[in-house]
Short mmCIF file of C-alpha atoms in Angstrom, two decimals:
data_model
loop_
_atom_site.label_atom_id
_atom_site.label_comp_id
_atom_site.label_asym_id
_atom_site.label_seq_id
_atom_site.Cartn_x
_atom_site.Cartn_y
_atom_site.Cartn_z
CA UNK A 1 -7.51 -2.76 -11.69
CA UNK A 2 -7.66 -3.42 -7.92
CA UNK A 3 -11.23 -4.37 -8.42
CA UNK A 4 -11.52 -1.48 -5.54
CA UNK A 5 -13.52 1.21 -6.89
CA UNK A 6 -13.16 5.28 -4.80
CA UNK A 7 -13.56 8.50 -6.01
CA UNK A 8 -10.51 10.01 -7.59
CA UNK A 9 -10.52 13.34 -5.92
CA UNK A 10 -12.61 14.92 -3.05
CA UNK A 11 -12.28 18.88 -1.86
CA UNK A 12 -13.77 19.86 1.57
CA UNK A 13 -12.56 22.87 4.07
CA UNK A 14 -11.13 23.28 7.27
CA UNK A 15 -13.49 22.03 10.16
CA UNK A 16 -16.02 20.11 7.75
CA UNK A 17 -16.70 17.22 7.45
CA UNK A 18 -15.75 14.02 4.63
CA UNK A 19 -17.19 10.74 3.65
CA UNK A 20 -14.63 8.55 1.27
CA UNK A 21 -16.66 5.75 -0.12
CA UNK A 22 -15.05 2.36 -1.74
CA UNK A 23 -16.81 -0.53 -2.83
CA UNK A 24 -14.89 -3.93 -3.42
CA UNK A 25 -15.91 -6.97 -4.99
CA UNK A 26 -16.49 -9.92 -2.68
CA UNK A 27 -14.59 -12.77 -3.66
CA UNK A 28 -11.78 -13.70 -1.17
CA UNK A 29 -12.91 -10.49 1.19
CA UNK A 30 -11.66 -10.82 4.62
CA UNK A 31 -11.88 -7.17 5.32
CA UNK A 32 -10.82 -3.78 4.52
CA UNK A 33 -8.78 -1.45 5.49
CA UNK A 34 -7.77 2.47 5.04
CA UNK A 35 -4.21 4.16 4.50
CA UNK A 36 -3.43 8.00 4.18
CA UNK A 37 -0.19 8.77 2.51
CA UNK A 38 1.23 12.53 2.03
CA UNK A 39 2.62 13.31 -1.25
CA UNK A 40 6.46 12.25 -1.31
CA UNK A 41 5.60 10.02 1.91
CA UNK A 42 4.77 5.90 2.16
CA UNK A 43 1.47 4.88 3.25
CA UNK A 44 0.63 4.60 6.64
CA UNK A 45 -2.49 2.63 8.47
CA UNK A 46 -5.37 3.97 9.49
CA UNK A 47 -8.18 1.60 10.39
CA UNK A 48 -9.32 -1.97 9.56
CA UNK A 49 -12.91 -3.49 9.65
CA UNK A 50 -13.37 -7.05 9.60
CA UNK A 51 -16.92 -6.62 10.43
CA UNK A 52 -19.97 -4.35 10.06
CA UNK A 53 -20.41 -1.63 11.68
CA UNK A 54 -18.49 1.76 12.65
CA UNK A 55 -15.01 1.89 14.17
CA UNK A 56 -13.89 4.86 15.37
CA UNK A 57 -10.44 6.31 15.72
CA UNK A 58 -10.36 10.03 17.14
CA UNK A 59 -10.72 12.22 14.48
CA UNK A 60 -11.52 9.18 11.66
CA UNK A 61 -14.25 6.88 11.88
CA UNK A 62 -14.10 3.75 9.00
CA UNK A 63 -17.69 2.02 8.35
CA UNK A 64 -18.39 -1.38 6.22
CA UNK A 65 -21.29 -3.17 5.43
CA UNK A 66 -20.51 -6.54 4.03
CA UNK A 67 -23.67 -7.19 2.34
CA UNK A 68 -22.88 -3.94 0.25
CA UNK A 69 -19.64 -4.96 -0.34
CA UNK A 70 -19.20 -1.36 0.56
CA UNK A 71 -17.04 0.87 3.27
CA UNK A 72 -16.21 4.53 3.99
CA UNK A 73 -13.60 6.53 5.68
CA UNK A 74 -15.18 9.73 7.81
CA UNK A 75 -13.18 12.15 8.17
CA UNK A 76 -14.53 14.73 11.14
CA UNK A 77 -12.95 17.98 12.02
CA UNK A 78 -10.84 18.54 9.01
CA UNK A 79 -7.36 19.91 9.33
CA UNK A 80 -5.12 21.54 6.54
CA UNK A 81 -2.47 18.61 7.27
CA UNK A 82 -5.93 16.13 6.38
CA UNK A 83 -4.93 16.68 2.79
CA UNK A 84 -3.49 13.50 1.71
CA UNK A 85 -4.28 10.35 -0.34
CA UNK A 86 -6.38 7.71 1.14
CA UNK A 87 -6.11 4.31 -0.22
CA UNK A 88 -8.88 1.56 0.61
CA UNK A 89 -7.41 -1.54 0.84
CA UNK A 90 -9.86 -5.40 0.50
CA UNK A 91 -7.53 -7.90 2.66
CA UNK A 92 -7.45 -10.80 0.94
CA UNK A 93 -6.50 -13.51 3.75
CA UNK A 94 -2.67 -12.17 3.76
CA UNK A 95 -2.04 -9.90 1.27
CA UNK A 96 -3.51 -6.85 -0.05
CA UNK A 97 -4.69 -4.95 -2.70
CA UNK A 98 -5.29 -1.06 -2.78
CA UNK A 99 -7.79 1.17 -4.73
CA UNK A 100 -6.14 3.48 -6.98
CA UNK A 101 -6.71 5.94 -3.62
CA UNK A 102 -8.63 9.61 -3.38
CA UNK A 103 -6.92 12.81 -3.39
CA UNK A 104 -8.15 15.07 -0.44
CA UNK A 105 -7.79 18.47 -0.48
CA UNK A 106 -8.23 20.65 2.68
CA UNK A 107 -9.17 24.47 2.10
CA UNK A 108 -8.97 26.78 4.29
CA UNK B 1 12.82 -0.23 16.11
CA UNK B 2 13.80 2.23 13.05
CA UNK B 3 10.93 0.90 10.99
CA UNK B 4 11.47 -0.73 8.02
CA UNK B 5 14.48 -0.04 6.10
CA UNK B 6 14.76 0.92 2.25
CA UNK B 7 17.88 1.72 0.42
CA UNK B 8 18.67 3.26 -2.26
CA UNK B 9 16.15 5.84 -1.73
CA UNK B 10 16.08 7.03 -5.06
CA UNK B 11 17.85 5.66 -7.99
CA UNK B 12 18.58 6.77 -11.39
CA UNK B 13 19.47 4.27 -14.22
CA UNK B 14 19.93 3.64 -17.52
CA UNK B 15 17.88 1.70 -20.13
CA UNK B 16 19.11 -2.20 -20.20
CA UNK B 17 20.78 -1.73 -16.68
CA UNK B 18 20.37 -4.28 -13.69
CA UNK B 19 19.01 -2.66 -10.36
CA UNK B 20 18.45 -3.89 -7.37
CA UNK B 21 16.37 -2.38 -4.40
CA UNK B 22 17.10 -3.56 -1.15
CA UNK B 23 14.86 -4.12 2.39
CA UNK B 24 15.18 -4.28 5.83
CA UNK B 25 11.80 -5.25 7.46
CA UNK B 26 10.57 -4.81 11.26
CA UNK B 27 12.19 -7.29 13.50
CA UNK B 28 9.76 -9.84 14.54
CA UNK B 29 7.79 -9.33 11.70
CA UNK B 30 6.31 -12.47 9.63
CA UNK B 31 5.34 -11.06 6.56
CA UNK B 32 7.28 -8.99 3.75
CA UNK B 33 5.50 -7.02 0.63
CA UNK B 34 6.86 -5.67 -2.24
CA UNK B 35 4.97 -2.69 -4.20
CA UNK B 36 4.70 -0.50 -7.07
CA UNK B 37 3.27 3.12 -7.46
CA UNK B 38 2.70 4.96 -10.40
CA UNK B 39 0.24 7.46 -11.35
CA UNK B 40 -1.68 5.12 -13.58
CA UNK B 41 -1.31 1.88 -11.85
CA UNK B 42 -1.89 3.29 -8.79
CA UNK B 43 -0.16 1.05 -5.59
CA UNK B 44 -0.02 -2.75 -7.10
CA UNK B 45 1.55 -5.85 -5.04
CA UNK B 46 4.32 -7.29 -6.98
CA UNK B 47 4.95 -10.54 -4.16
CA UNK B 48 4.97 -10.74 -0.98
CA UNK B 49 6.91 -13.96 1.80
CA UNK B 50 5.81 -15.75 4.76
CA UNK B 51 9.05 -16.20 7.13
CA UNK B 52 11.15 -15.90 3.81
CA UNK B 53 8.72 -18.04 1.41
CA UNK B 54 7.68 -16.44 -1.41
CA UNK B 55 3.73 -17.30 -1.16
CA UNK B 56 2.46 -14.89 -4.52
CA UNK B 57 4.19 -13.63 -6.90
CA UNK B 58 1.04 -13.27 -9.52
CA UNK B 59 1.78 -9.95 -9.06
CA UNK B 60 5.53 -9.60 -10.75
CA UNK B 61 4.99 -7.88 -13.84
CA UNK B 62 7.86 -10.00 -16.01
CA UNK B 63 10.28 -12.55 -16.05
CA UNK B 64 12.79 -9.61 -16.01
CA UNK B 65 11.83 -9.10 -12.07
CA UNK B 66 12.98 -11.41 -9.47
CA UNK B 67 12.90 -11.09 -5.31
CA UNK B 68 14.37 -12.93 -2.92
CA UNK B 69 14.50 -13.29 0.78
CA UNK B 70 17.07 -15.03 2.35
CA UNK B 71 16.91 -14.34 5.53
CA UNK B 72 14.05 -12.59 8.18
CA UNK B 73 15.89 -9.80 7.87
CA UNK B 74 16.48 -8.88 4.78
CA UNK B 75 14.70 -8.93 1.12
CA UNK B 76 15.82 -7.75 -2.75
CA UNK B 77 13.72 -6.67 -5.50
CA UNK B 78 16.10 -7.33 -8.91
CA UNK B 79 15.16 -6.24 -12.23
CA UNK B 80 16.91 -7.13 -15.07
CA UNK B 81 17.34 -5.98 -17.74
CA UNK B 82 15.57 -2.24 -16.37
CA UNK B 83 13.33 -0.75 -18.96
CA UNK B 84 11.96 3.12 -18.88
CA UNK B 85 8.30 1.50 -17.61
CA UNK B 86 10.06 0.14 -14.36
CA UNK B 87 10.50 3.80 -14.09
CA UNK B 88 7.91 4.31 -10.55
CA UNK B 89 8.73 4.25 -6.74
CA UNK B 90 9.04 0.54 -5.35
CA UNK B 91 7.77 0.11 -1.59
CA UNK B 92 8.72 -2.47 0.92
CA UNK B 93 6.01 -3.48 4.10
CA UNK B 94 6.27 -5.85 6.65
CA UNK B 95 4.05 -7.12 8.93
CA UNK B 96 2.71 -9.51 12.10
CA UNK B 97 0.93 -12.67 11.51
CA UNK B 98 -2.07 -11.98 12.69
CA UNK B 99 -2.61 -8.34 11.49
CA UNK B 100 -1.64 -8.48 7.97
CA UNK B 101 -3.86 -5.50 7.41
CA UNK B 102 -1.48 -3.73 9.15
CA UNK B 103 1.35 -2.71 7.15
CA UNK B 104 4.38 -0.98 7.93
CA UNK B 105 5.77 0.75 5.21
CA UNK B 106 9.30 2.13 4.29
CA UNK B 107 10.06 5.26 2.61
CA UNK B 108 10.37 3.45 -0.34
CA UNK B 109 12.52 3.88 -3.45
CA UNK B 110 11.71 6.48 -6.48
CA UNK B 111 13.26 4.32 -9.43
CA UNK B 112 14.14 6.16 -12.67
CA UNK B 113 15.23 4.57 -15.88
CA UNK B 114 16.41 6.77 -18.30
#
């Protein structure tokens, strides 16, 4: 594994709203950050966090609490074009690893 | 700039068959990765330079995959000999220095071995 751990799959509907958790282990952590990819498509950034607290991005907020070795994606306002993958990904200095991602799916 | 570069796009081999995938990274960019997607391993770093230096390649699965980077411009991912398990799309992503959390990615190849 990554040792990245997210949900596999998550279902929500048009307008709500959607928490994506991940949880990392700590060793080499510089900070973590959050890629949606469309099926058939390459993954593209979303946020990073280096430090605690909430950053916020229009539409998609990404939290992380380093003493919980624990983040989330939010995503607010969901649209049908939300439904994607979303990978976490713990920055290791220079590289990175991903979590085996979460499968969104947007209902009308 | 186009973004970064992947060619072939897909690619359709046989068993015991050399392949190589090919990458053109952002200009400017410092760093290069090289990954792996499957729907079991999920997205896995194979190795990834620093202005053309390979720093880790922990993540190359065998001795029977090789990259190389000779110039800031351009990188290869070789396997040889190909085996049906290589069979997975391969993804290139470059980035700056200082925001190597950023990563650009290509479109990435879809690599079948028959």
């Amino acid at each position: 594994g990554q040792s990245l751990e997210q949900p596999s799959e998550v279902t929500a509907v048009e307008g709500a709203i959607v928490q994506i958790n991940c949880t990392y282990q700590t060793s080499g952590f510089y900070g973590l950050s959050w890629y949606q990819q469309h099926d058939g498509g390459a993954p593209t950034f979303l946020s990073y966090n280096a430090l605690d607290g909430l950053e916020e991005t229009g539409r998609f907020s990404s939290f992380l609490s380093r003493s919980d070795s624990y983040g989330y994606l939010l995503l607010q306002e969901l649209q049908m074009k939300d439904s994607a993958s979303y990978f976490c990904g713990r920055g290791n200095n220079n590289d990175m690893r991903f979590g085996a991602g979460t499968r969104l799916t947007v209902k009308p | 700039d186009a973004g970064v570069i992947q060619s072939p796009r897909h690619e359709v081999t046989e068993m015991g068959q050399e392949v190589t995938l090919r990458c053109k990274p952002i200009s400017g960019h410092d760093y290069l990765f090289w990954y792996r997607q499957t729907m079991m391993r999920g997205l896995e770093l194979l190795i990834y330079f620093n202005n053309n230096v390979p720093i880790d390649d922990s993540g190359m699965p065998e001795d029977r995959f090789s990259a190389k980077m000779p110039n800031a411009s351009f990188s290869t991912l070789k396997i040889q000999p190909s085996e049906p398990r290589d069979s997975a799309v391969y993804f290139c992503a470059s980035s700056f220095l200082d925001s190597s959390y950023e990563q650009f990615f290509g479109p990435g190849t879809r690599l079948t071995v028959l």
